Tab-separated table of C-alpha atoms in Angstrom:
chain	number	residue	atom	x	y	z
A	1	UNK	CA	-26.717	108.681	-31.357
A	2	UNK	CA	-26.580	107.075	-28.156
A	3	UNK	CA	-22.912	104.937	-29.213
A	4	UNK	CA	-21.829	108.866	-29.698
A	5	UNK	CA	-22.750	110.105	-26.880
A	6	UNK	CA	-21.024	106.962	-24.937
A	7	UNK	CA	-18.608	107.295	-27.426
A	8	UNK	CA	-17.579	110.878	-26.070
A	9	UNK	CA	-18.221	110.097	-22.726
A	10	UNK	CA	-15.524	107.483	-22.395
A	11	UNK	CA	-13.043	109.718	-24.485
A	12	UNK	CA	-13.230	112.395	-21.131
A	13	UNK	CA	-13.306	110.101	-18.917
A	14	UNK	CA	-9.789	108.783	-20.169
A	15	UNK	CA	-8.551	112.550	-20.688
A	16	UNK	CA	-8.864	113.054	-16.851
A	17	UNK	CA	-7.430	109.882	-16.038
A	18	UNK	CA	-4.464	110.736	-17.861
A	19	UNK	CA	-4.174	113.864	-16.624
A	20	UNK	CA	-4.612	113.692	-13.046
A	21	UNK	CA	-1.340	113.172	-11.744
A	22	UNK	CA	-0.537	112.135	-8.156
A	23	UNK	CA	-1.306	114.372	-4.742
A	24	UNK	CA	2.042	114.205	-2.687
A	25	UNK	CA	1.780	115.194	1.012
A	26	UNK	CA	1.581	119.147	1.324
A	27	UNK	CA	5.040	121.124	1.916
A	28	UNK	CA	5.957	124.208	3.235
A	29	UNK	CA	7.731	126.316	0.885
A	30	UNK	CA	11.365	126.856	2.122
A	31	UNK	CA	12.266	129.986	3.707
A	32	UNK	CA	15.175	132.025	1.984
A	33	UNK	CA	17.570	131.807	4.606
A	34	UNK	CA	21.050	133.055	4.184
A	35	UNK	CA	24.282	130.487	5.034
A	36	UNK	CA	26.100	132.334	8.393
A	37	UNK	CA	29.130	133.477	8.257
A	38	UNK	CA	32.043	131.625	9.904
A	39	UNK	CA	35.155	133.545	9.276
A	40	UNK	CA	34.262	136.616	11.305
A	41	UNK	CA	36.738	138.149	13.272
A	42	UNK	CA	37.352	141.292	15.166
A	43	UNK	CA	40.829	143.216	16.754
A	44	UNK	CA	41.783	146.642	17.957
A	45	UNK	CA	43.560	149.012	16.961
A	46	UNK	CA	44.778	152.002	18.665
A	47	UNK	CA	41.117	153.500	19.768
A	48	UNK	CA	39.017	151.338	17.203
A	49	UNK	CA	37.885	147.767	17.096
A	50	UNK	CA	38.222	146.316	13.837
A	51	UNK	CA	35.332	143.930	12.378
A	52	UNK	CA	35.827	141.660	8.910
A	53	UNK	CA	34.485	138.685	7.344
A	54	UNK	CA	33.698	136.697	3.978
A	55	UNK	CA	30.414	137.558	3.110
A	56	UNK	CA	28.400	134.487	2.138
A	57	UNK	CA	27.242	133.178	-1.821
A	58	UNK	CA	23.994	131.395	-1.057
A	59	UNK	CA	21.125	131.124	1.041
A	60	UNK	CA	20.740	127.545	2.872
A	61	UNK	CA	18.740	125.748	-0.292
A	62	UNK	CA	21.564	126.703	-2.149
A	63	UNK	CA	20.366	129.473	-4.293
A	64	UNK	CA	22.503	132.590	-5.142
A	65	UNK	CA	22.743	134.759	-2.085
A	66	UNK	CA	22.802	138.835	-2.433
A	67	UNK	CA	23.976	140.476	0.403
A	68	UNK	CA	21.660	143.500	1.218
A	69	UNK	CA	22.046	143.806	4.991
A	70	UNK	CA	24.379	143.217	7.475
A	71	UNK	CA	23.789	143.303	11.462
A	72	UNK	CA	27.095	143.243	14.340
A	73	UNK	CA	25.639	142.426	17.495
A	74	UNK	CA	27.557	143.122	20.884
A	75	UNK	CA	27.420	141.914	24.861
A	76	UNK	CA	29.865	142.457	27.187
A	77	UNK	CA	30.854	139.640	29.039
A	78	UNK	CA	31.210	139.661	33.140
A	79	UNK	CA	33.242	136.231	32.771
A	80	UNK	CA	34.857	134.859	29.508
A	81	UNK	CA	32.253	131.396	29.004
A	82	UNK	CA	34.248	128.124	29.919
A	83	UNK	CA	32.679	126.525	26.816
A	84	UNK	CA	31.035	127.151	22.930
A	85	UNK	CA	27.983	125.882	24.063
A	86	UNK	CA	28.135	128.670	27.051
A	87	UNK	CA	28.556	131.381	24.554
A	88	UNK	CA	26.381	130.820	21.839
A	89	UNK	CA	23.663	130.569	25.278
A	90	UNK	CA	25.139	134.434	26.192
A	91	UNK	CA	24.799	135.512	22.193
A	92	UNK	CA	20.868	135.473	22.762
A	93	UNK	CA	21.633	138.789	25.197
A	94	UNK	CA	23.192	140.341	22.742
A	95	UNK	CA	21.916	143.557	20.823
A	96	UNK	CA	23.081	145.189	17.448
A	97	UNK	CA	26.508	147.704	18.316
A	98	UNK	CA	24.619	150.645	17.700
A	99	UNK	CA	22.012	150.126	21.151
A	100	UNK	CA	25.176	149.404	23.267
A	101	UNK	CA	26.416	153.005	22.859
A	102	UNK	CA	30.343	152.456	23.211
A	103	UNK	CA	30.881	153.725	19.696
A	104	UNK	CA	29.792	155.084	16.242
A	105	UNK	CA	29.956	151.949	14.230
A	106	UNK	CA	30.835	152.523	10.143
A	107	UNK	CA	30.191	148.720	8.372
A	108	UNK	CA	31.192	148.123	4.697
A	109	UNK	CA	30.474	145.152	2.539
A	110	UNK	CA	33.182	142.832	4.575
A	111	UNK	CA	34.441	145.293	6.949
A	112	UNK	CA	33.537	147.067	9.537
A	113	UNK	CA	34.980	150.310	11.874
A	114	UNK	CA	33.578	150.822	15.717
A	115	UNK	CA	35.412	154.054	17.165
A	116	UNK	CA	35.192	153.666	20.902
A	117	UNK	CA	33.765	156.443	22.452
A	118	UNK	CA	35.329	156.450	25.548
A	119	UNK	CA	39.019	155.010	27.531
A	120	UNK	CA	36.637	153.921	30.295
A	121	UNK	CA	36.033	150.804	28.024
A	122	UNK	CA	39.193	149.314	28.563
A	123	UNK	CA	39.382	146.269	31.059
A	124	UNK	CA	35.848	145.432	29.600
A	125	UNK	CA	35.288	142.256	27.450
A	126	UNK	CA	32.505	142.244	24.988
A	127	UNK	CA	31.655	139.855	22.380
A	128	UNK	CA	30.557	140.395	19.022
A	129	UNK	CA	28.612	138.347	16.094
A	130	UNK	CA	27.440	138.950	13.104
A	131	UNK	CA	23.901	138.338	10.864
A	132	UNK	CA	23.803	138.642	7.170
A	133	UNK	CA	20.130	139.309	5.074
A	134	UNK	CA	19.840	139.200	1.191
A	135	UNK	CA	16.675	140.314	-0.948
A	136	UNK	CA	14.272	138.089	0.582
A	137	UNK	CA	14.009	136.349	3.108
A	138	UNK	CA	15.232	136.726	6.637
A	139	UNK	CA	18.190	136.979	8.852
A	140	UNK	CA	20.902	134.315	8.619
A	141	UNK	CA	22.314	132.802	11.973
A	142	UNK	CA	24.664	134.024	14.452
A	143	UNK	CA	28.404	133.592	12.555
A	144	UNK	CA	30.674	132.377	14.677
A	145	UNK	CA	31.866	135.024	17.865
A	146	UNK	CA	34.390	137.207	18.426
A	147	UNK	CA	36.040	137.898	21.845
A	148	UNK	CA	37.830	140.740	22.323
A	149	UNK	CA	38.959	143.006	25.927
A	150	UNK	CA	39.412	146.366	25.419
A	151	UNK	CA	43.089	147.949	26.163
A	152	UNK	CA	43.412	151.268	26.870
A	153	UNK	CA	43.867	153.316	23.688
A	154	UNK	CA	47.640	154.361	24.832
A	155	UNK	CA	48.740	151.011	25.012
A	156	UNK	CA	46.764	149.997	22.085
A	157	UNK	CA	48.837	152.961	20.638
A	158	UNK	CA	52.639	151.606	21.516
A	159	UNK	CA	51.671	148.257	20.682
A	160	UNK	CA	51.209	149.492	17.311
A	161	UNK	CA	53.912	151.092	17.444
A	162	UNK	CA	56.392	148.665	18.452
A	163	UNK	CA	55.119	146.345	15.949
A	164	UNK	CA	56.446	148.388	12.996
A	165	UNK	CA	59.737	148.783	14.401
A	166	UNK	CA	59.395	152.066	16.507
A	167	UNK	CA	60.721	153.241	20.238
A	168	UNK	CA	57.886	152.795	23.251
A	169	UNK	CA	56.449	155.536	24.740
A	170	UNK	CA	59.149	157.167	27.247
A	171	UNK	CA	58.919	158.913	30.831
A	172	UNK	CA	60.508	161.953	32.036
A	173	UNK	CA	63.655	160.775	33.155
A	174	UNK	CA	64.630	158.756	30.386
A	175	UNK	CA	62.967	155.568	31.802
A	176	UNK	CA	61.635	153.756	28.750
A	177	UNK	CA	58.686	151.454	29.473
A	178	UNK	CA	60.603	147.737	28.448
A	179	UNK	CA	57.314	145.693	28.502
A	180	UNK	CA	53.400	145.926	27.927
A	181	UNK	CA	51.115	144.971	30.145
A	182	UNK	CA	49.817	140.970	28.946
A	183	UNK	CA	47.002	141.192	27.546
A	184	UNK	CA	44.481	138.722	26.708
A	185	UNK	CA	44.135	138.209	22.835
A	186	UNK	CA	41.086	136.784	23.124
A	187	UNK	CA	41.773	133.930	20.529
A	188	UNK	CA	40.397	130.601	21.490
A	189	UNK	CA	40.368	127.261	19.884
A	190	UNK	CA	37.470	124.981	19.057
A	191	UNK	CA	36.007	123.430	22.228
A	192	UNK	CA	37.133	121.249	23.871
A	193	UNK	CA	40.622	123.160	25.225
A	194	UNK	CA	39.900	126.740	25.290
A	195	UNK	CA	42.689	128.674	25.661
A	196	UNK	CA	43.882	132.192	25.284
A	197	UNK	CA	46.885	133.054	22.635
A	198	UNK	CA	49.907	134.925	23.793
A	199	UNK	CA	49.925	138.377	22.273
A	200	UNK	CA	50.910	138.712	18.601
A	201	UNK	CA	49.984	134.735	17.647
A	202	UNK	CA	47.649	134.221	15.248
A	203	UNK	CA	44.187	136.174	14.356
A	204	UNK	CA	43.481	137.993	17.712
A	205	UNK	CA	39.598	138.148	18.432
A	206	UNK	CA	38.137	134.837	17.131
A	207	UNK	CA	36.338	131.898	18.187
A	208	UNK	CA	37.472	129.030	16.073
């Protein structure tokens, strides 16, 4: 009876040594993050700024990524920052479009419409960035910014105009206006050698 008994004994015994596997240090379960965006790009036309982007796949761990929310934040700029590192620093003043009250914003799924409310605006530089959020989770990054200064909607208006082939605006007295005021295009390259296209070169509005 008692060879039994030892005889069971040592059975268990070997059962939960065989299955007891090995503790590994604690982890903290990875937070579904979405990747940022980093083709976002903004430019105006006529009396509307216009916002698009590629939305992203996947969240950071590299599972399949859902787009449920997207979030354009704004700040207007007194001075246009000298470097990245500067601006990304300014992007933690910034607050979603709708708080900053210069326009009803409309956003689609990689697209997005702010009217400006007002010709005041023009002379003033903002700039813009977007976050992305899928089913769970939280917000992704900052994507990368978006620079633009506001022209006056008239001039906005003839640009537009001249670029598919048509006449300027003219004044009484036949005096047709020849040029267009520069006006910063608000493209710059990757630091280090900022610089601002001339008007009609590339993707206006970007921060590559």
């Amino acid at each position: 009876m008692k060879r039994r008994a030892r005889f069971f004994l040592g059975c268990c015994l070997l059962f939960l040594t065989v299955g007891c596997g090995r503790k590994g240090p604690l982890q903290e379960p990875l937070p579904r993050i979405p990747q940022k965006v980093d083709d976002f790009s903004a430019v105006q036309r006529e009396n509307k700024i216009i916002f698009s982007w590629q939305p992203p796949e996947r969240y950071l761990d590299g599972r399949p990524l859902e787009v449920k929310a997207t979030e354009i934040y704004g700040l207007e700029l007194m001075a246009v920052p000298s470097t990245e590192q500067e601006l990304i620093m300014a992007l933690k003043k910034a607050r979603p479009v709708q708080e900053l009250a210069i326009g009803q914003l409309l956003t689609e799924k990689n697209r997005a419409v702010l009217s400006l409310s007002a010709n005041e605006l023009a002379g003033r530089t903002y700039v813009f960035a977007l976050k992305v959020k899928g089913e769970k989770g939280g917000w992704s990054e900052f994507s990368n910014p978006a620079i633009i200064k506001i022209e006056l909607q008239s001039a906005a208006l003839n640009r537009a105009r001249m670029k598919c082939g048509q006449r300027p605006t003219s004044f009484p007295g036949g005096r047709e206006v020849s040029s267009l005021q520069a006006v910063e295009k608000n493209r710059f390259q990757a630091y280090p050698g900022l610089k601002v296209d001339e008007p009609g070169k590339g993707q206006p509005g970007s921060w590559s």
